[in-house]
């Protein structure tokens, strides 16, 4: 039984049925465990899946007991002795019925010894035969003839009958020594129940047994499956490989294989002929991939699959698009022509692009959808993305068992075993909220990774061993045997359809050329490539075989090849007529209808009716409505009561506002999915979306699933402890349907760096490369709160460095400023300070007429901060997301008298607020929050700066200077303050606009203009003999001016010399920590001290705050003294306590982490 579903498959006990409504059960079905104690025990103590009695380990156990009993009946407990004697073993209660062709060994022995005592030699010999059979089943693959090049050929052995066999000592161990010679070979042996090699025969001579086993297990297929814990599954596989004649193909089937192989081979040959020096990462040597995939798709379609979502690396990708997906060949060939794009995007290299095709499967006569997901260079990174997309498609189709939608993942041998994301993805395969109900993996195992031999690229015997962790059967197959390849492909498809679990095909092949077509493989693999040069193509070998056996004639073989060549030639002619390529032709996830008829500059309102907020709030703060027996933890009752009070008072904290954002979207029919580690409760125990019955296992209640009868489904799921795979998965999920809010939350923000590849390669650049949009939301708990170097930073600066808005360009101001910016940006980065604003920005993801990824730095301590609350009116109708929250107190009312304006983002606002209150400076100092950092709100920042015309402007951040938002906001403030577009002209001269940079590929045509601009400029000035300095921003000059760039510069005006001939009217001062390698300070004490330090820099001495923030001064000074002493010698920039820092003037000091500088 599929593990992910086991928990829900027992029927409700009558009592439970009476007491609990169906929605108490997690998946809404009417099933829970009858006996929660048993389940608890399984959960607590067993890592094995909760399987039926007779499958899995218990079956093996019984088998072992039985074997032991055969050897010595006294070796087992008397009850087992009685059981086996009663001959019941072949039909224990839950076992599969014994097949027609199977005869239990017990009955064999009875038959052999009828009427008399069993002689011990007979038993021993039978046991030996059984052990030999088992040896082949377990280890036969070690001796299988898998390598087309024969490099890995194992030594053969000569058996007792003089016959040469592949199974050697490594396979058979000592078991063959039972048989002394030729005479044993003709002795008949009854076959045990664990083999199908007999077919209709129940007894076979030993010689025949060995021959059949050799043929099944040591020929061109190596079947690895005996590690699977389910007896049922093992028997299923045995049957499909052992049954005599199972691999026989009809002439018609053989001709089909030949035709497919011809096309696969012909495609590469055609490209090689026409574009000999172009990189295409051809499939030569592994062409059987194409017939294999086609077989998988044919069989799966026959068994009900309607949509196949594929992920694959570079190798053979174009061939797959052409011959598996049947993407029009002219579209593929235009990719070689170096044409300009007719639509947006920087594009990607041709062997990365995706596609989406709907067509008729000619073999099954059924319609099928095929998608190949675009992938970055980063091998295997697209695996979880494909899984997420598959899962989403299953979800939207209501395909709960994966019968209609499946994923097919292709891998290279080196990448499959080398990349950790494969393991992470495998571990999603059986999780209830992440399973795609079985994936078929095909490894194009060309026995090399670029220039590296397998012995240097993996420690495991096979490149596929990673799949063993999820009990996936692995079929190794020699790619030069087309029929064997097609057979394992068929079995793999049937396996998936039967058990809905992963399966791996290891296509052992070779790479005829270098890593790519312009690479010389003889540099590094001379011997291998000498062999390859003399090795006939698979097509040639197979065609010869079929000609020899009379299935086809040489003329037929040639005719098929010529026909395909003609198709290619005609397509090339069509391609030549194209003048542009269209990236939209390569979209893997078209959102048909989504963009049509939409005003691209109109955001729907994000505020909702107050009554909706109240309704959601009430549901969210209530236990299950009609189950008085549902026992909730006392602590949670308090949480619910507090929520209820908030609803009554019409205010919301973070969790409540989030729930209202989700709930209101659900009401509007928008599916919401939240995923990440421990998100159900929330890392900080603030969310509590799933209430657990304290007495009944798995009885849960999720209020957000029960807000409205016609609401969209809400899914919240704790994920496996992975970031790379899970973020990739959610990204894939978000690609499928624009009308869904998909969120991934990091446990702490900095853990997102283990998923950096997904952020860089997909989230930040997916639209530019693949014209694919995604509205994925990443929630990253962020804030320097003294928790140590880790757990503090969501690495805001990294996301901002990926944002594509030009720092030097102030877009034209208009009513559409905000939406145009959003339209042009690659992703949105925000750091909200209020629950209300968080509510709006989540809803805006769906209200926008397009989709952009959203990165939100979310709070930790603010989750419970009494001031971090929003009145309902800030979420109600006519309210909206505020990119900037201006000061709304006395400072704003009397702006001319304000001396300082503190711009900040996120939680530091509350520190500033408190300090200002403490110093009673509400009239003197204004605090302005930049809530949406990217795209930068140039217009509002300018407006706010203009409001306080007599004030000095500060950017205040709690992060270190080389982190946080500073490096991003600094140049943008400059642009906003001076509204001087000419500053931007510097980048137009020397660089490309940054919205090209996130993904502009070296191969793309976009890289040329800026380069030519540089040279054009130089040429022009040279020609004029004019040596005027180029008008750009030279950081070296600024550094000179400031002395040491890292040192606090103090408040100084920028000299007119550096004004570049223009008047800079105002500038920004930096207040915050200095640059530091680690994102935060080591401990709470140091943290508090640092915070106090830069608050003091702004507000002067803060006695009350100091008392509150710091531990007793005595302890602090002791620690600080010790620290300062121990580090001063190495000149570290650690802080010292500065009691004299008491005015607005900055003390002169060296190496202090808190800086105020002017830029
Ligand atoms: C994550 C990652 N690291 C390194 C590379 C560079 N690279 C490209 S192909 C390749 C070898 C891949 O070998 P294999 O997986 O066996 O595939 P093959 O090219 O043999 O089909 C490497 C190392 C990459 N693309 N992605
Ligand atoms: Mg390889």
PDB file of C-alpha atoms and ligand atoms in Angstrom, residues 314-315 377-379 412-415 419 446 448-450 515, ligand 1:
ATOM      1  CA  UNK A 314      21.122  19.187 -21.730  1.00  0.00           C
ATOM      2  CA  UNK A 315      21.955  15.773 -23.181  1.00  0.00           C
ATOM      3  CA  UNK A 377      22.513  24.787 -16.467  1.00  0.00           C
ATOM      4  CA  UNK A 378      22.446  23.670 -12.871  1.00  0.00           C
ATOM      5  CA  UNK A 379      22.040  19.971 -13.224  1.00  0.00           C
ATOM      6  CA  UNK A 412      22.909  12.195 -16.409  1.00  0.00           C
ATOM      7  CA  UNK A 413      24.854   9.554 -14.531  1.00  0.00           C
ATOM      8  CA  UNK A 414      27.341  11.930 -12.898  1.00  0.00           C
ATOM      9  CA  UNK A 415      24.692  14.440 -11.906  1.00  0.00           C
ATOM     10  CA  UNK A 419      23.761  16.381  -6.827  1.00  0.00           C
ATOM     11  CA  UNK A 446      26.976   7.310 -20.653  1.00  0.00           C
ATOM     12  CA  UNK A 448      31.187   9.717 -17.987  1.00  0.00           C
ATOM     13  CA  UNK A 449      30.547  13.183 -16.606  1.00  0.00           C
ATOM     14  CA  UNK A 450      32.194  15.807 -18.811  1.00  0.00           C
ATOM     15  CA  UNK A 515      31.011  16.424 -23.768  1.00  0.00           C
TER      16      UNK A 515
HETATM   17  C1  LIG B   1      25.264  21.866 -10.734  1.00  0.00           C
HETATM   18  C2  LIG B   1      26.180  21.806 -11.916  1.00  0.00           C
HETATM   19  N1  LIG B   1      27.503  21.663 -11.726  1.00  0.00           N
HETATM   20  C3  LIG B   1      28.341  21.598 -12.779  1.00  0.00           C
HETATM   21  C4  LIG B   1      27.873  21.696 -14.044  1.00  0.00           C
HETATM   22  C5  LIG B   1      28.823  21.662 -15.240  1.00  0.00           C
HETATM   23  N2  LIG B   1      28.559  20.451 -16.034  1.00  0.00           N
HETATM   24  C6  LIG B   1      27.813  20.486 -17.139  1.00  0.00           C
HETATM   25  S1  LIG B   1      27.581  18.976 -17.806  1.00  0.00           S
HETATM   26  C7  LIG B   1      28.532  18.239 -16.642  1.00  0.00           C
HETATM   27  C8  LIG B   1      28.737  16.758 -16.655  1.00  0.00           C
HETATM   28  C9  LIG B   1      27.440  16.055 -16.500  1.00  0.00           C
HETATM   29  O1  LIG B   1      27.645  14.683 -16.532  1.00  0.00           O
HETATM   30  P1  LIG B   1      26.411  13.716 -16.560  1.00  0.00           P
HETATM   31  O2  LIG B   1      25.462  14.063 -15.483  1.00  0.00           O
HETATM   32  O3  LIG B   1      26.912  12.334 -16.551  1.00  0.00           O
HETATM   33  O4  LIG B   1      25.681  14.070 -17.931  1.00  0.00           O
HETATM   34  P2  LIG B   1      26.247  13.863 -19.411  1.00  0.00           P
HETATM   35  O5  LIG B   1      26.782  15.166 -19.866  1.00  0.00           O
HETATM   36  O6  LIG B   1      27.270  12.803 -19.353  1.00  0.00           O
HETATM   37  O7  LIG B   1      25.073  13.462 -20.207  1.00  0.00           O
HETATM   38  C10 LIG B   1      29.008  19.183 -15.746  1.00  0.00           C
HETATM   39  C11 LIG B   1      29.906  18.875 -14.632  1.00  0.00           C
HETATM   40  C12 LIG B   1      26.495  21.889 -14.201  1.00  0.00           C
HETATM   41  N3  LIG B   1      25.944  22.048 -15.385  1.00  0.00           N
HETATM   42  N4  LIG B   1      25.675  21.908 -13.132  1.00  0.00           N
END
